[in-house]
mmCIF file of C-alpha atoms and ligand atoms in Angstrom:
data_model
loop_
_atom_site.group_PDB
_atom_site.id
_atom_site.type_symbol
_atom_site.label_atom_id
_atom_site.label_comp_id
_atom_site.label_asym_id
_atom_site.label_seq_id
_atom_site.Cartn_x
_atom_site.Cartn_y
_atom_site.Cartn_z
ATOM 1 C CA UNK A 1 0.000 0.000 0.000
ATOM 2 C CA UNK A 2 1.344 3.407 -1.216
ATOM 3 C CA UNK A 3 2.170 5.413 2.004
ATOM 4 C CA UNK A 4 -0.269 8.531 1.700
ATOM 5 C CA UNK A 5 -1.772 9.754 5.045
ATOM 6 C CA UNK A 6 1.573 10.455 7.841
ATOM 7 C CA UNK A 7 3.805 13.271 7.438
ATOM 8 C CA UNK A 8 6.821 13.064 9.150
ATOM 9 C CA UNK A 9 9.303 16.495 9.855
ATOM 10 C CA UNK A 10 12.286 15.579 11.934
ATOM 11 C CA UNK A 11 13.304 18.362 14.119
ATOM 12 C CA UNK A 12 16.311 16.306 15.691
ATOM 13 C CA UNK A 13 15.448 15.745 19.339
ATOM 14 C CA UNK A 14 12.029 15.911 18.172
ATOM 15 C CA UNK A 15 9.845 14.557 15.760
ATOM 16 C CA UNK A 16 6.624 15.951 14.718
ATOM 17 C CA UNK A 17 3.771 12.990 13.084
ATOM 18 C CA UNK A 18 0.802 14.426 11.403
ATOM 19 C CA UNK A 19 -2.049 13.015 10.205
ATOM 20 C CA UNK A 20 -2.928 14.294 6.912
ATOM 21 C CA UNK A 21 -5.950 13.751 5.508
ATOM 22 C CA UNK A 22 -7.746 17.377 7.040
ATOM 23 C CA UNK A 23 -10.421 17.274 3.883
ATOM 24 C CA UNK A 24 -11.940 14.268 5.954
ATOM 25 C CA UNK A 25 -10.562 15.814 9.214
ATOM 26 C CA UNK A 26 -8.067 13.585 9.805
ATOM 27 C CA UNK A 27 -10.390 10.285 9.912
ATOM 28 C CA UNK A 28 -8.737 7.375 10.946
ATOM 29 C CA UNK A 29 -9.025 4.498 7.712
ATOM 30 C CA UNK A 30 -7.258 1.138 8.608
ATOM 31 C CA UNK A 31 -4.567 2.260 5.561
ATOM 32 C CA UNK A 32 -4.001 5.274 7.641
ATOM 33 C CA UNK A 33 -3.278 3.993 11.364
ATOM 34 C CA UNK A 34 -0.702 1.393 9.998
ATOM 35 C CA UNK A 35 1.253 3.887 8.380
ATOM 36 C CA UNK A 36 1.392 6.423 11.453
ATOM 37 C CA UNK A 37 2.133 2.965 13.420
ATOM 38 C CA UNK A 38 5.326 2.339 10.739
ATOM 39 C CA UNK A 39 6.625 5.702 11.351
ATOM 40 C CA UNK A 40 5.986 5.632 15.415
ATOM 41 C CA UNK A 41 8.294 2.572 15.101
ATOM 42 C CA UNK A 42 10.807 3.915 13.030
ATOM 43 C CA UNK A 43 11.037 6.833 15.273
ATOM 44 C CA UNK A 44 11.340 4.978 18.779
ATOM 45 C CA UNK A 45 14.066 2.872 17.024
ATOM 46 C CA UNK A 46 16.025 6.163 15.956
ATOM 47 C CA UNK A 47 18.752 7.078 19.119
ATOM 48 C CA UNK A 48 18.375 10.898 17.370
ATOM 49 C CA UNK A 49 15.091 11.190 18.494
ATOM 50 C CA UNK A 50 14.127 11.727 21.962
ATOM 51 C CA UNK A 51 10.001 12.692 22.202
ATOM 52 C CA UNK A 52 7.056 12.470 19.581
ATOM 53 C CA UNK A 53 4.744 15.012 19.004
ATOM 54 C CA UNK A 54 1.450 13.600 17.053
ATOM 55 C CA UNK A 55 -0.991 16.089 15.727
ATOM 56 C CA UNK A 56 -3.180 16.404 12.629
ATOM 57 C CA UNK A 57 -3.250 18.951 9.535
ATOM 58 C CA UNK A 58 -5.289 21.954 9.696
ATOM 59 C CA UNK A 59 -7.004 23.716 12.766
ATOM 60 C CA UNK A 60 -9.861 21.558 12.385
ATOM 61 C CA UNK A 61 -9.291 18.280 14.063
ATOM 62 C CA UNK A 62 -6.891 16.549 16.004
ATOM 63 C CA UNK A 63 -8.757 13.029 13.689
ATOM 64 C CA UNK A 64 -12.904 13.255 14.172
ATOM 65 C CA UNK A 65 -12.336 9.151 14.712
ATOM 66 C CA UNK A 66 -12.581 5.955 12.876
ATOM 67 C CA UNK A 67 -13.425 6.562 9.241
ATOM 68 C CA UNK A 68 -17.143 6.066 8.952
ATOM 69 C CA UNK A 69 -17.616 5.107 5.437
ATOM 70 C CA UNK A 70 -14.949 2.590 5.851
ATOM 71 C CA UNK A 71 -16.394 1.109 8.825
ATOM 72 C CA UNK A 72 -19.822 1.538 7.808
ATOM 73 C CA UNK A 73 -19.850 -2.079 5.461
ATOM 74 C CA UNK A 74 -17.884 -3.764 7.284
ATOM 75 C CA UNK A 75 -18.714 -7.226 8.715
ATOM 76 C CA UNK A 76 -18.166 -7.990 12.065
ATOM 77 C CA UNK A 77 -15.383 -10.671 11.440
ATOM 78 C CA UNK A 78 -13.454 -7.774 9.720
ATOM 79 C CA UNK A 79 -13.794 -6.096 12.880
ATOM 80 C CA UNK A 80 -12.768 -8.307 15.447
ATOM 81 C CA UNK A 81 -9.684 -9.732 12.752
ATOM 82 C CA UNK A 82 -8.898 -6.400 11.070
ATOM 83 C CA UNK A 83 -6.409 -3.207 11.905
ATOM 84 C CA UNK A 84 -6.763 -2.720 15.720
ATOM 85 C CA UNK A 85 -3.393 -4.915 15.919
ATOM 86 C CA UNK A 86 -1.743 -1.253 14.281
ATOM 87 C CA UNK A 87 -3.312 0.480 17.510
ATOM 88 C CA UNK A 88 -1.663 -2.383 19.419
ATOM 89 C CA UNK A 89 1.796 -1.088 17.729
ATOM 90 C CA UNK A 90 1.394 2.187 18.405
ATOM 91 C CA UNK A 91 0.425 1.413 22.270
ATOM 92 C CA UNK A 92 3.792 -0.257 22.447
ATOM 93 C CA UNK A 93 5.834 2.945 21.711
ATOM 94 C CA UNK A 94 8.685 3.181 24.154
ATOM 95 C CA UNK A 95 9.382 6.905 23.619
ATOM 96 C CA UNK A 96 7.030 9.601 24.958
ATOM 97 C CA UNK A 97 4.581 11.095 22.599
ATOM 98 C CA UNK A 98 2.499 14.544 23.038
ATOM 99 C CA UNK A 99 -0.447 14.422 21.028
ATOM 100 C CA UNK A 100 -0.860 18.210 19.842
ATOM 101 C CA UNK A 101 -4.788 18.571 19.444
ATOM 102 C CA UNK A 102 -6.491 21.576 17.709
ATOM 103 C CA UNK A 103 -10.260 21.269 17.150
ATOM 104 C CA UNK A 104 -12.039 17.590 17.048
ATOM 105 C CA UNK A 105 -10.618 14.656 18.571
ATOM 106 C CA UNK A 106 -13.372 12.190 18.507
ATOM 107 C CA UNK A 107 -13.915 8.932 18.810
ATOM 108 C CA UNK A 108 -10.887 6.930 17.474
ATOM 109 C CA UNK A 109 -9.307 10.695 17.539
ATOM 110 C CA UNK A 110 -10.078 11.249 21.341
ATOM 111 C CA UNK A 111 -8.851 7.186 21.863
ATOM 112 C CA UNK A 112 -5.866 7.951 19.844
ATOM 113 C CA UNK A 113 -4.893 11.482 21.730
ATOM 114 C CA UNK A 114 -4.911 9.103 24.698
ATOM 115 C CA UNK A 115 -2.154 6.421 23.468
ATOM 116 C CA UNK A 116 -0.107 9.864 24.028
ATOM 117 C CA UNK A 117 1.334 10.172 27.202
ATOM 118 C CA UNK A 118 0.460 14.188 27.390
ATOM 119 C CA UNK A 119 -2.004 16.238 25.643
ATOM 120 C CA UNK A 120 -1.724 19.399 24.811
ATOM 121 C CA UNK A 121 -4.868 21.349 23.098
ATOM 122 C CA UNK A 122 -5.965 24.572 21.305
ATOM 123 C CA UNK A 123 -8.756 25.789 23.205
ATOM 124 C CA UNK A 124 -11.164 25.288 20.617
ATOM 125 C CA UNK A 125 -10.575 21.400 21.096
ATOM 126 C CA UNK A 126 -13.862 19.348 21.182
ATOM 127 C CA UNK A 127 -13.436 15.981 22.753
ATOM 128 C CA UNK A 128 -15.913 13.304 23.109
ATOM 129 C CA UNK A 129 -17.139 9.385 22.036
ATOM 130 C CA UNK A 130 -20.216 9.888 19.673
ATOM 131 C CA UNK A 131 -20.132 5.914 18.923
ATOM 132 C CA UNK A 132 -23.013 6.032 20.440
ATOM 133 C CA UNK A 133 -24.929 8.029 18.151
ATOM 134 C CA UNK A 134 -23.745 5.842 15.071
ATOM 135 C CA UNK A 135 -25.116 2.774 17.163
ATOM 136 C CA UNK A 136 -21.607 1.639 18.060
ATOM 137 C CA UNK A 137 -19.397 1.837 20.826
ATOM 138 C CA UNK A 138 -15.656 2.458 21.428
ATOM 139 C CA UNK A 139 -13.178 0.221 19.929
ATOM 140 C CA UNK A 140 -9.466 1.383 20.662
ATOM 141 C CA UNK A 141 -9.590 1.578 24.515
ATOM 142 C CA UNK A 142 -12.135 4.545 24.802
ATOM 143 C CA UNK A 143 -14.276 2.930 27.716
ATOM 144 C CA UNK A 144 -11.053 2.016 29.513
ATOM 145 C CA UNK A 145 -8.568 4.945 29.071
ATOM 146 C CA UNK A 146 -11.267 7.330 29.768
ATOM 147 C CA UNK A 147 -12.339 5.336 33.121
ATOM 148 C CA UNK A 148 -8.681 5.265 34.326
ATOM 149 C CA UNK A 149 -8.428 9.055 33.390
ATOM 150 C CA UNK A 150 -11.317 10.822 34.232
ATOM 151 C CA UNK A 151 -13.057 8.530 36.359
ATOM 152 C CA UNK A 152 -16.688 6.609 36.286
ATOM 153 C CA UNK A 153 -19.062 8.808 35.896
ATOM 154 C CA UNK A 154 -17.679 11.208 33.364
ATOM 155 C CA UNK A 155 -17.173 8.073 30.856
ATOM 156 C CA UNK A 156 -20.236 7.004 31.224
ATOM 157 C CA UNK A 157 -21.501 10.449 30.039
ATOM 158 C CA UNK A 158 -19.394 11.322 27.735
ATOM 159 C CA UNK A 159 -19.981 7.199 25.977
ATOM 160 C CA UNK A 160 -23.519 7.234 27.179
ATOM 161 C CA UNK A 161 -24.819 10.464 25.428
ATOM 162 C CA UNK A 162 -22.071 10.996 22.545
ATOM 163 C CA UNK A 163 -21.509 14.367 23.747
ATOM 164 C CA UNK A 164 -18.650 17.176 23.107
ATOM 165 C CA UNK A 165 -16.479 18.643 26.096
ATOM 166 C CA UNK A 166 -14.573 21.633 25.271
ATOM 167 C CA UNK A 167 -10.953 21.939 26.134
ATOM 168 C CA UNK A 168 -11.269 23.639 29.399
ATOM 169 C CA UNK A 169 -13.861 20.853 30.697
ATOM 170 C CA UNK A 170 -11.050 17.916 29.373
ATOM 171 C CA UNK A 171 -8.477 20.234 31.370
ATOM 172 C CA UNK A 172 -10.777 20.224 34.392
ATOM 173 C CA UNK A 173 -11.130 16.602 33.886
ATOM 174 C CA UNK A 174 -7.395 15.810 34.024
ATOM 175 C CA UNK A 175 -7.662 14.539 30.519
ATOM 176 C CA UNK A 176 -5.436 17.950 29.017
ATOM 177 C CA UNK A 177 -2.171 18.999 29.795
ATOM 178 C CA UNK A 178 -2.437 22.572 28.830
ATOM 179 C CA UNK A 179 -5.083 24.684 27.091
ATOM 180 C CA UNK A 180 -2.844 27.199 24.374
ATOM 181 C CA UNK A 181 -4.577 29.668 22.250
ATOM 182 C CA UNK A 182 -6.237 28.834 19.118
ATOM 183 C CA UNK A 183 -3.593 28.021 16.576
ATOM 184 C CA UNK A 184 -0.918 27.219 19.180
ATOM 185 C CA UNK A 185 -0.760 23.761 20.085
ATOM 186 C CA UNK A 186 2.250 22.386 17.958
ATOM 187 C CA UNK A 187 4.148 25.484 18.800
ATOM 188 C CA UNK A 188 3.152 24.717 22.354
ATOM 189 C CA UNK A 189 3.486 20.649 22.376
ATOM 190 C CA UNK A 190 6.953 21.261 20.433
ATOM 191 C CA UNK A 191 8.613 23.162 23.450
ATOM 192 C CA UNK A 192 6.977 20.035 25.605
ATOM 193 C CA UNK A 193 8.422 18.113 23.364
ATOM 194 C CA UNK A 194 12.136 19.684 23.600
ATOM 195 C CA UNK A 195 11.793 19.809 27.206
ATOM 196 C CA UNK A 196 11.409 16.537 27.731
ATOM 197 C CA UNK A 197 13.998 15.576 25.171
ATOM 198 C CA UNK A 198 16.614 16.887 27.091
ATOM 199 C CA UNK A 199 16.130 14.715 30.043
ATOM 200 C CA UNK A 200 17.989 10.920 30.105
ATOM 201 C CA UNK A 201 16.617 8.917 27.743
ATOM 202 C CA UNK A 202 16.866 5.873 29.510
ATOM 203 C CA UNK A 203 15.120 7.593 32.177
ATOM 204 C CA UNK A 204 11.728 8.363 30.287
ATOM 205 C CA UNK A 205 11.519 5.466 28.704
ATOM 206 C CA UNK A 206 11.397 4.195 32.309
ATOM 207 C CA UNK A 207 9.260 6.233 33.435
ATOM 208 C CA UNK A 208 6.595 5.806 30.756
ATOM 209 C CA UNK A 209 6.982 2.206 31.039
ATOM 210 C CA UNK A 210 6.170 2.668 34.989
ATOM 211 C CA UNK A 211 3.152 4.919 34.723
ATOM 212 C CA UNK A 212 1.561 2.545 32.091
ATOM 213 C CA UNK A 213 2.677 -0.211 34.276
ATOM 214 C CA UNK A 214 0.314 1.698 36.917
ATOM 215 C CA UNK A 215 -3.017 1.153 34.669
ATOM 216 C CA UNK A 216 -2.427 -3.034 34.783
ATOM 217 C CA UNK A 217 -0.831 -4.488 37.938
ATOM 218 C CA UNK A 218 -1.982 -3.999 41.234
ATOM 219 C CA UNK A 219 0.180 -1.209 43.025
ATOM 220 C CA UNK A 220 2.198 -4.084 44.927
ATOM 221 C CA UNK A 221 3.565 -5.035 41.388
ATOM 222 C CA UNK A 222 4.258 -1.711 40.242
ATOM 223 C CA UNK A 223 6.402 -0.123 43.561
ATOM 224 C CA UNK A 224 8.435 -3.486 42.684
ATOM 225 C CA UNK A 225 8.409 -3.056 38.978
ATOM 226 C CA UNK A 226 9.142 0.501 39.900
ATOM 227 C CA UNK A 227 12.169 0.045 42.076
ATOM 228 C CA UNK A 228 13.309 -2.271 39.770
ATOM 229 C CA UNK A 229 13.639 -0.054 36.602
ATOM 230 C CA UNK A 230 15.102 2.794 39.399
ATOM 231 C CA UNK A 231 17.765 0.294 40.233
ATOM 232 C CA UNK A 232 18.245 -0.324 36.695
ATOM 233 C CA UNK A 233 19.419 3.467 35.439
ATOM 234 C CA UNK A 234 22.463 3.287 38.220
ATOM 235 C CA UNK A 235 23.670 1.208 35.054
ATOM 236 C CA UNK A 236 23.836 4.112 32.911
ATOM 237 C CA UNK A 237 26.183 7.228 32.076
ATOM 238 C CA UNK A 238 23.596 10.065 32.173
ATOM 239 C CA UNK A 239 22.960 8.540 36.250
ATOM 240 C CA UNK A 240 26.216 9.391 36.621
ATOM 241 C CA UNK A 241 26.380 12.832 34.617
ATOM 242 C CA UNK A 242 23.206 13.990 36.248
ATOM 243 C CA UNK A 243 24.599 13.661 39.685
ATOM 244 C CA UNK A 244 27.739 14.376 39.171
ATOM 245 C CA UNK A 245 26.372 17.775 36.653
ATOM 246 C CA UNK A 246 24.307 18.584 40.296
ATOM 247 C CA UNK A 247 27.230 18.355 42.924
ATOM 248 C CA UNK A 248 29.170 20.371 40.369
ATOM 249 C CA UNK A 249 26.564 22.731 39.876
ATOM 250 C CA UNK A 250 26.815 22.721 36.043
ATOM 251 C CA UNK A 251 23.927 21.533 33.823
ATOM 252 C CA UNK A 252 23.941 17.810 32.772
ATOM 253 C CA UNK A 253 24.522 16.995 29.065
ATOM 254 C CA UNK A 254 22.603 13.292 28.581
ATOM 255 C CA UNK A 255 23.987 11.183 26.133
ATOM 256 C CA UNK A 256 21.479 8.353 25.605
ATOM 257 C CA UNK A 257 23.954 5.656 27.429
HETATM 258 N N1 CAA B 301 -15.248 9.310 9.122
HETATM 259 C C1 CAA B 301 -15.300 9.579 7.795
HETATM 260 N N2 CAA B 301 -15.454 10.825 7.303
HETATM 261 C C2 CAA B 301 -15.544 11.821 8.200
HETATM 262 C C3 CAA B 301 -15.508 11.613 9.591
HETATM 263 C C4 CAA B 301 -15.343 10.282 10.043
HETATM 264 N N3 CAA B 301 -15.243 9.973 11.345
HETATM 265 N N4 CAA B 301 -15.637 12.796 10.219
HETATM 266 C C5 CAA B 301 -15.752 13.721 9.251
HETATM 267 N N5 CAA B 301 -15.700 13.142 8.018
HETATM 268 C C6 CAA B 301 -15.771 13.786 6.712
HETATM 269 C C7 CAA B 301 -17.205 14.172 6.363
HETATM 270 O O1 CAA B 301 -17.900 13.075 5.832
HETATM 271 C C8 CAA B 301 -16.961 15.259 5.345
HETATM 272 O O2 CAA B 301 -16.598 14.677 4.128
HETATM 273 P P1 CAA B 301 -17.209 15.254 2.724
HETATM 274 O O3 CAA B 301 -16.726 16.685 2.681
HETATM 275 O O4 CAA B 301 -16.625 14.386 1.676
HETATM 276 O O5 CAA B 301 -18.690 15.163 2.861
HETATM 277 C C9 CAA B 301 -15.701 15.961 5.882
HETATM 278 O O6 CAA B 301 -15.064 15.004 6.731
HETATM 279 C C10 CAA B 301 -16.011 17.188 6.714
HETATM 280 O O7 CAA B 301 -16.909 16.816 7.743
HETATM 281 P P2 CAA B 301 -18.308 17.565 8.019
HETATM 282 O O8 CAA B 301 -18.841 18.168 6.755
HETATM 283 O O9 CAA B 301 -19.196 16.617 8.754
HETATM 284 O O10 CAA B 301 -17.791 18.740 8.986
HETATM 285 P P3 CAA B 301 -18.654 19.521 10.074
HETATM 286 O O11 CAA B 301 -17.799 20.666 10.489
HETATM 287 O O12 CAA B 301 -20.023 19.802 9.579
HETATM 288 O O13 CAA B 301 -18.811 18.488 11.308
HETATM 289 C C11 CAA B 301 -18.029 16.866 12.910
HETATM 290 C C12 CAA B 301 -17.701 18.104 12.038
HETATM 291 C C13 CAA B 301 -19.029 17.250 14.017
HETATM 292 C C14 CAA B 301 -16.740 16.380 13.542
HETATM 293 C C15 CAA B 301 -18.662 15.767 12.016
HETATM 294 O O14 CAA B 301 -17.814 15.582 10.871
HETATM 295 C C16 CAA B 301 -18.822 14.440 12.676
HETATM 296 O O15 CAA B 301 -19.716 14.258 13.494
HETATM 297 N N6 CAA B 301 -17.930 13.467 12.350
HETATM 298 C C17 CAA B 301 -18.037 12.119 12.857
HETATM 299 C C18 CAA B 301 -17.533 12.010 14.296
HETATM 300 C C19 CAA B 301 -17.712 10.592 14.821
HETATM 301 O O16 CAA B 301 -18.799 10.067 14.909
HETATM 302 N N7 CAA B 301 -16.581 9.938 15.202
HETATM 303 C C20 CAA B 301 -16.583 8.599 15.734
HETATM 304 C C21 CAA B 301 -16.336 7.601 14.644
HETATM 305 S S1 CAA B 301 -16.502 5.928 15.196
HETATM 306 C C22 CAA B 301 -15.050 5.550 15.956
HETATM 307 O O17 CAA B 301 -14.155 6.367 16.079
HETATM 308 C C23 CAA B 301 -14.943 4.104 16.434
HETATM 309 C C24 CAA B 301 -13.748 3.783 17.265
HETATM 310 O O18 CAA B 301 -13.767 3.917 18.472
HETATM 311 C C25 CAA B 301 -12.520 3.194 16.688
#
């Protein structure tokens, strides 16, 4: 299949994936979400590249979900045997990603914003799970993301009734990072970005690892999966360089090892 959908700009520590398909606003076909999948891979595999920033073309949406005329003859055998194993790749991305959302992210678009591991939105971001009101439900970890995220109670009304929340009510939530002016959130998710890509990589791989590890083990697990992965970076250079950068009282330069 002709790749057709991702952009990718390399902005070496960063890397900046957009979907780009914004005269369907960014709809998420099958075709689509294994390509962005292929280049999330590519990236966590590059040493150059220290943080992803995902985002979609235009001011218009983030992706306004699963493509509906795709989906909309589709058998339920395709369903259960078709592309969700590309979601699958992208949930196993090592390196942190910052989803960058500017108007809709619906649907597969909100589900997808939350495989990111911060969100950073325009404040004329809608968010919200209309499955509902095409008869269907979530697919890629809506019901479950949301529940861990923003509790109960706000799932069930935001699945229940299909319903849009602005930015500020997903910031109130906890489901947004920062709210940015209209126009501003891949300016504003690229300085995240950089930020975070000058910490130890080894270190937020860990970390991300850890937190995720926090939504499937019971907490007993996780402090020992935890410790385990603290232990761990006493193996590497930048432990060494970012201690020895504080006694000194000089800024650390992390080298990846
Ligand atoms: N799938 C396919 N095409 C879509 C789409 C989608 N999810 N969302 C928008 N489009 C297309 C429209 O069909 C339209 O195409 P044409 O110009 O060729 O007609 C184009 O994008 C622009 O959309 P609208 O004219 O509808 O734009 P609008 O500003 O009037 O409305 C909107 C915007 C409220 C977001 C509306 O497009 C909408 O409701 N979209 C569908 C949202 C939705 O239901 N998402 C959930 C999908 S199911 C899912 O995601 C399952 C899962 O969990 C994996």
């Amino acid at each position: 299949m002709p790749e057709q959908y991702i952009l990718v700009e390399r902005e070496d520590p960063i890397a900046v994936v957009t979907i780009n398909r914004p005269d369907k606003l960014n709809a998420l076909n099958w075709a689509l979400v294994a390509e962005m999948a292929g280049h999330l891979e590519t990236l966590d595999a590059d040493d150059a590249i220290r943080c992803i920033v995902l985002t979609g073309a235009g001011n218009k949406a983030f992706a306004a979900g699963a493509d509906i005329a795709e989906m909309s003859s589709a058998s339920a055998i395709d369903m259960a045997t078709g592309g969700f194993e590309s979601w699958d790749r992208i949930r196993r991305i090592k390196k942190p990603i910052i989803a960058a959302v500017g108007g809709y992210a619906l649907g597969g678009g909100n589900e997808l914003a939350m495989h990111a591991d911060m969100i950073v939105a325009s404040e004329n971001a809608k968010f919200g799970q209309p499955e509902i009101l095409l008869g269907i439900m979530c697919g890629a970890g809506g019901t479950q993301r949301l529940a861990r995220t923003i509790g109960k109670y706000r799932t069930m009304e935001l699945c229940l009734t299909g319903k849009q929340i602005t930015a500020q009510e997903a910031h109130d939530w906890g489901l947004v990072n920062q709210i940015v002016p209209a126009g501003q959130h891949l300016e504003e998710a690229k300085k995240l970005a950089r930020e975070v890509a000058k910490q130890a990589p080894h270190a937020a791989r860990f970390i991300k690892e850890a937190v995720l590890a926090a939504f499937e083990v019971p907490l007993q697990d996780g402090l020992m999966y935890e410790k385990r992965l603290f232990a761990l970076l006493f193996a590497t250079e930048d432990q060494k360089e970012g201690m020895r950068a504080f006694l000194a009282k000089e800024q650390p330069t992390f080298k990846g090892r």
